[in-house]
Structure formats: C-alpha cells, structure tokens
Short mmCIF file of C-alpha atoms in Angstrom, two decimals:
data_model
loop_
_atom_site.label_atom_id
_atom_site.label_comp_id
_atom_site.label_asym_id
_atom_site.label_seq_id
_atom_site.Cartn_x
_atom_site.Cartn_y
_atom_site.Cartn_z
CA MET R 1 -27.95 -8.09 -222.55
CA THR R 2 -30.79 -7.17 -225.17
CA TRP R 3 -34.28 -5.90 -223.31
CA ARG R 4 -37.11 -7.27 -225.97
CA SER R 5 -39.84 -5.51 -223.65
CA ARG R 6 -39.36 -2.86 -222.06
CA PRO R 7 -39.02 -3.21 -217.72
CA PRO R 8 -40.50 -0.96 -215.34
CA SER R 9 -38.86 2.03 -214.54
CA GLY R 10 -37.95 2.42 -211.18
CA ILE R 11 -36.62 -0.99 -210.37
CA THR R 12 -32.74 -1.96 -211.01
CA PHE R 13 -32.98 -5.38 -212.92
CA GLU R 14 -30.06 -7.08 -211.24
CA VAL R 15 -30.05 -9.98 -209.07
CA GLY R 16 -29.83 -9.02 -205.20
CA ALA R 17 -31.85 -6.13 -206.53
CA GLN R 18 -34.61 -4.54 -203.86
CA LEU R 19 -38.12 -4.37 -204.68
CA GLU R 20 -42.04 -5.01 -203.83
CA ALA R 21 -43.49 -7.52 -205.06
CA ARG R 22 -47.47 -8.79 -204.70
CA ASP R 23 -48.41 -12.38 -203.56
CA ARG R 24 -51.40 -14.27 -204.56
CA GLN R 25 -53.06 -13.04 -201.32
CA LYS R 26 -52.63 -9.07 -203.05
CA ASN R 27 -50.28 -8.22 -200.50
CA TRP R 28 -47.24 -6.11 -201.10
CA TYR R 29 -43.84 -7.75 -199.70
CA ALA R 30 -40.24 -6.38 -199.64
CA ALA R 31 -38.39 -8.77 -201.93
CA THR R 32 -34.89 -9.39 -203.45
CA ILE R 33 -34.30 -10.19 -207.30
CA GLU R 34 -32.89 -14.27 -206.80
CA LYS R 35 -32.54 -14.74 -210.86
CA ILE R 36 -32.95 -13.40 -214.27
CA ASP R 37 -34.15 -15.13 -217.14
CA TYR R 38 -33.47 -12.85 -219.95
CA ASP R 39 -34.98 -15.16 -222.70
CA LYS R 40 -38.08 -15.61 -221.29
CA GLU R 41 -38.44 -11.94 -219.95
CA ARG R 42 -39.04 -12.68 -216.46
CA VAL R 43 -37.32 -12.51 -212.71
CA LEU R 44 -37.52 -14.99 -209.39
CA VAL R 45 -38.44 -12.85 -206.82
CA HIS R 46 -37.88 -13.87 -203.26
CA TYR R 47 -40.09 -12.25 -200.47
CA ARG R 48 -38.05 -11.52 -197.98
CA GLN R 49 -38.42 -13.24 -194.39
CA TRP R 50 -39.87 -16.07 -196.07
CA SER R 51 -38.85 -19.20 -196.83
CA ARG R 52 -37.17 -19.95 -200.68
CA ARG R 53 -40.32 -22.41 -201.43
CA HIS R 54 -42.66 -18.77 -201.73
CA ASN R 55 -40.64 -17.32 -204.33
CA GLU R 56 -42.00 -16.47 -207.35
CA TRP R 57 -40.97 -16.11 -210.82
CA PHE R 58 -42.56 -12.04 -212.54
CA HIS R 59 -42.44 -11.05 -216.06
CA TRP R 60 -40.16 -8.09 -215.48
CA SER R 61 -43.37 -6.21 -216.88
CA SER R 62 -45.57 -7.34 -214.13
CA PRO R 63 -47.73 -4.91 -212.21
CA TYR R 64 -47.66 -7.34 -209.63
CA LEU R 65 -43.27 -5.76 -209.35
CA ARG R 66 -42.66 -2.04 -208.10
CA PRO R 67 -39.80 -0.19 -206.60
CA LEU R 68 -39.27 -0.52 -203.07
CA GLU R 69 -41.28 2.66 -201.45
CA ARG R 70 -39.81 4.85 -199.10
CA VAL R 71 -42.09 3.81 -196.16
CA SER R 72 -40.93 0.04 -197.17
CA LEU R 73 -37.46 1.71 -196.11
CA ARG R 74 -38.02 3.46 -193.23
CA ARG R 75 -39.92 0.55 -191.74
CA GLN R 76 -36.51 -1.72 -192.12
CA GLY R 77 -33.90 1.45 -191.40
CA LEU R 78 -32.97 1.17 -195.16
CA MET R 79 -32.76 4.71 -196.09
CA PRO R 80 -31.59 5.47 -199.51
CA PRO R 81 -28.51 7.64 -199.14
CA GLN R 82 -30.57 10.81 -200.85
CA ALA R 83 -32.84 10.81 -198.56
CA GLN R 84 -30.66 10.37 -195.43
CA PRO R 85 -31.82 13.41 -193.12
CA VAL R 86 -29.00 16.43 -193.34
CA PRO R 87 -27.96 17.88 -189.92
CA THR R 88 -29.02 21.10 -189.28
CA LEU R 89 -26.44 23.89 -188.10
CA LEU R 90 -28.64 26.89 -186.31
CA ILE R 91 -27.51 30.28 -186.00
CA ASN R 92 -28.40 32.48 -183.53
CA ALA R 93 -30.22 29.83 -181.58
CA LYS R 94 -31.32 30.36 -177.91
CA LEU R 95 -30.46 26.87 -175.82
CA PHE R 96 -31.34 27.13 -172.56
CA ILE R 97 -29.16 25.08 -169.84
CA TYR R 98 -30.18 23.83 -166.64
CA HIS R 99 -27.97 22.63 -164.07
CA ASP R 100 -27.73 23.08 -160.10
#
C-alpha cells in the first residue's frame, strides 16, 4: 500500500475501522470503513445504524472524516482500552457501615 497523499492523522485506514463522518446535512455520525480504493485515495463509509444505501465515498483527506471522539465512544459504551477507568485503592479511608 502506498499513500500518494497523506491521510488525516488519528484515523486508522483499514476495513472495519471506526471513525466519524459528516453527511450531506452537515451532521456527524459514528461510521465504519467498508472499503478502501487505493487508486483513487478514497474510502467507502457506512454510517452505523443507517441503511447501507446511505454509504458514501470520501477522499481520505476529506475534512468530513475525523477520528471517533470520546463522547461518541462513551455514548455507545465503547471506551478505548487506555481510557478505561482505573480502580482506586483508598488507604486509611473511613467507612460508615450501618446494620441492625
């Protein structure tokens, strides 16, 4: 694979990769890459939860593609591994326990 023009940073250009894409009504949606056309330097994007008839081709340097943002990941319950909350161990913490 050879890149003639530089694809945007932060997006993994491979089939199945997640990203956000802007549709013709200027709304951003979570999407996945369905196909890659290396000759024309473009990707076929599928808007998740939409019919495949809405799939669109974008040049891979298009400003209408961006990495999937954390807000979208949280909304869908797909936090990236490095962003998972780390359990906190409290030392000398006071606990209030109630029982009969």
